[in-house]
């Protein structure tokens, strides 16, 4: 099932979009399921677009065609042509019914796209993954999201081996068959694109809960998992109920089927999938249990449960016209999830997490050879466009629109969007039109954000005129060129701001409000604020009101003022980030230590402030990641960045003081609870941060703390935090702790993933030897995406000093693994290959080694997925 197709297929272009010549009104699908082979019988009720005169063309990949008939008449070989993954039939009449029977091979499907086996032949189960173009691996169909069809699905299988049979839609009967087989039928009343089709068959257990929607529908919520982990689904069930209530309240959206299934699998290429009525989840975003799940993972489960559920409206009821519109559902749904998570937890912590992710994952994408607009204009392999740009930047664009309209205006706009587009395959233009129309505002200027790649640089300059008692803020924007887009247009950039007086009080602005949004929509613009008594300190881009890089020549003491007094939690953190970054640059360039002193002293003062949320404090004490620091440099030397960042943190630790850190650690340990409430989570987050700082100052003490914490830990959060400190600091206790962890969690895949990941993070040159050793571990396999991500992904994408060895061994090793992985699972290989992103900005020695490794890969026979990534990487 590997896809070593054409090496350089011609790209698909947005400009070439044409409506489908043929629609499918109804499909009757029958499956005879088996692990080695399954048979799929399909009956398509076809409708021709009277305006077009094209033969019927259906997608189909790797299908063994057993029978084909048109309107009941079997077709012989002259009646159709199946070539290059397209089935073509001439002279089909409008209203015809095409019947096909095909054989497919689930157990041989290592790409995990289409119908495949999760787990072992003996105990595993069958499931499907169709987004983006997996349905063509199941049966012949116009595999494009603008063909919406009503599904009737009948599943047949051995009752003993496959006691549970599920498909999307409402159940419509089930029963016994001869020879120990049985059947079940599902009817989905809502027309849907084929990427939302799903089925599941196997031995699964369930948790069930009755839910009544705000509009009075009884819905059976059913979560399915393999028997050994079904008890780990209670948290997800609660989260699902919270998500459903939230969507009713926040957007007036109710669920629309009688049953909602959710299934967990350990073999999944992505996070989860919103198939209509049958969500399928990567187990790591569904299973949760106090002994093996960290606080961050609990929040991730809630977020992904929310995300997939919210797709029922933003994605399923209103879907995408074509894959270029992917952000229409993904950006919007990420935004809805962010709002949900903020409401369930702390809004500022959520914002900090999300912006940190944007900077770590999306900014580098936008700055490198893989840069693409939120709405790309062409692709070769659509699976390569499930990116941080489409998801995370896409969400930021929705956030800007929501900010522009205000909460009520946005809700009005969303209501109209759902109303006008329900049951349709829509475009981003449809989205902006509905939001604008509901508010009498022309949002068309924001479309430019969707078409232009690259992160805008926003520079600001303040001028205080004491005589006129006015403050003038001048803003300027510039977007650097990206591949294929040398010239950039100015974009509308909403800047939410406040002004602080030198004592840290907010000044009244327009009509007494203390916050205001100004929109920069040209290259440069000045904004005047009258009646300002003293030179103010501006707090800009509050809440990160636009996805840009801001340059403002703050004096370190001004940043300290914001860090201490800003009422916007996000901007307090941002001030700390700015200070840390300046301290870093001072150190790098050997230019004094003004920022370092202000940063360290301000944080040392805040460290003792009893009223500060410990979780926020933990974030304030964390400087930008190595990836972010590298982003702003040329001739990047990841080893040097790692060393400098360590020094920076050691300086911070020493300003807070070893005694204060140790004392705080003891106090937090004394209060420790295993509860999941926000306060307990916040304490654990700070405890971890304090330990990480202390180990840089006084390793023996911190390592002893960590070893004791590892022994006693009542939560996975505490256990993993202490293990990470031991392993990364090269503590003498690390080896034994790793061995004990391994024994304790030997049978738990998700816990073992963390065991691999924590070791893949050891800094510097030793990382590669460790990765090689772990590869030989009996529990390692290239066939499981989570395991690959845990070991190779963590090392190559999350451990710059470990991956970027100066001898280039890291690059060659990764290239070799990519070639191997590509033969099994092209999607996972292509994603892992993005570890090479940014190679052009490395210092010359590493740059040449990385280039050679990527070029060597490009010469091999690769999947379309990997070929596209590698090709773009070399072009940029
Ligand atoms: Zn999504």
PDB file of C-alpha atoms in Angstrom, residues 151-153 166-173 184-190 192 217-220 255-261 276-278:
ATOM      1  CA  UNK A 151     -24.842   7.154   2.909  1.00  0.00           C
ATOM      2  CA  UNK A 152     -26.438   3.832   3.699  1.00  0.00           C
ATOM      3  CA  UNK A 153     -23.772   1.486   4.990  1.00  0.00           C
ATOM      4  CA  UNK A 166     -19.913   0.773  13.554  1.00  0.00           C
ATOM      5  CA  UNK A 167     -20.363   3.363  10.844  1.00  0.00           C
ATOM      6  CA  UNK A 168     -21.364   7.024  10.838  1.00  0.00           C
ATOM      7  CA  UNK A 169     -25.021   8.019  10.959  1.00  0.00           C
ATOM      8  CA  UNK A 170     -27.976   6.519  12.812  1.00  0.00           C
ATOM      9  CA  UNK A 171     -28.255   2.756  13.437  1.00  0.00           C
ATOM     10  CA  UNK A 172     -30.774   1.136  11.101  1.00  0.00           C
ATOM     11  CA  UNK A 173     -30.908  -2.501  12.046  1.00  0.00           C
ATOM     12  CA  UNK A 184     -25.348  -3.966  11.020  1.00  0.00           C
ATOM     13  CA  UNK A 185     -26.667  -1.043   9.010  1.00  0.00           C
ATOM     14  CA  UNK A 186     -26.261   2.710   9.445  1.00  0.00           C
ATOM     15  CA  UNK A 187     -28.037   5.499   7.632  1.00  0.00           C
ATOM     16  CA  UNK A 188     -26.693   9.024   7.689  1.00  0.00           C
ATOM     17  CA  UNK A 189     -29.483  11.498   6.936  1.00  0.00           C
ATOM     18  CA  UNK A 190     -27.023  14.341   6.282  1.00  0.00           C
ATOM     19  CA  UNK A 192     -21.589  14.450   3.425  1.00  0.00           C
ATOM     20  CA  UNK A 217     -32.714  15.541  21.143  1.00  0.00           C
ATOM     21  CA  UNK A 218     -31.653  12.435  23.045  1.00  0.00           C
ATOM     22  CA  UNK A 219     -28.187  11.455  21.948  1.00  0.00           C
ATOM     23  CA  UNK A 220     -26.343   8.327  23.013  1.00  0.00           C
ATOM     24  CA  UNK A 255     -25.792  17.852  17.876  1.00  0.00           C
ATOM     25  CA  UNK A 256     -27.883  16.374  15.090  1.00  0.00           C
ATOM     26  CA  UNK A 257     -27.800  12.537  15.181  1.00  0.00           C
ATOM     27  CA  UNK A 258     -29.214  10.027  17.663  1.00  0.00           C
ATOM     28  CA  UNK A 259     -25.827   8.600  18.450  1.00  0.00           C
ATOM     29  CA  UNK A 260     -22.312   9.947  18.610  1.00  0.00           C
ATOM     30  CA  UNK A 261     -19.482   7.411  18.584  1.00  0.00           C
ATOM     31  CA  UNK A 276     -19.647  12.323  10.893  1.00  0.00           C
ATOM     32  CA  UNK A 277     -21.098  10.619  13.966  1.00  0.00           C
ATOM     33  CA  UNK A 278     -17.998   8.436  14.369  1.00  0.00           C
TER      34      UNK A 278
END
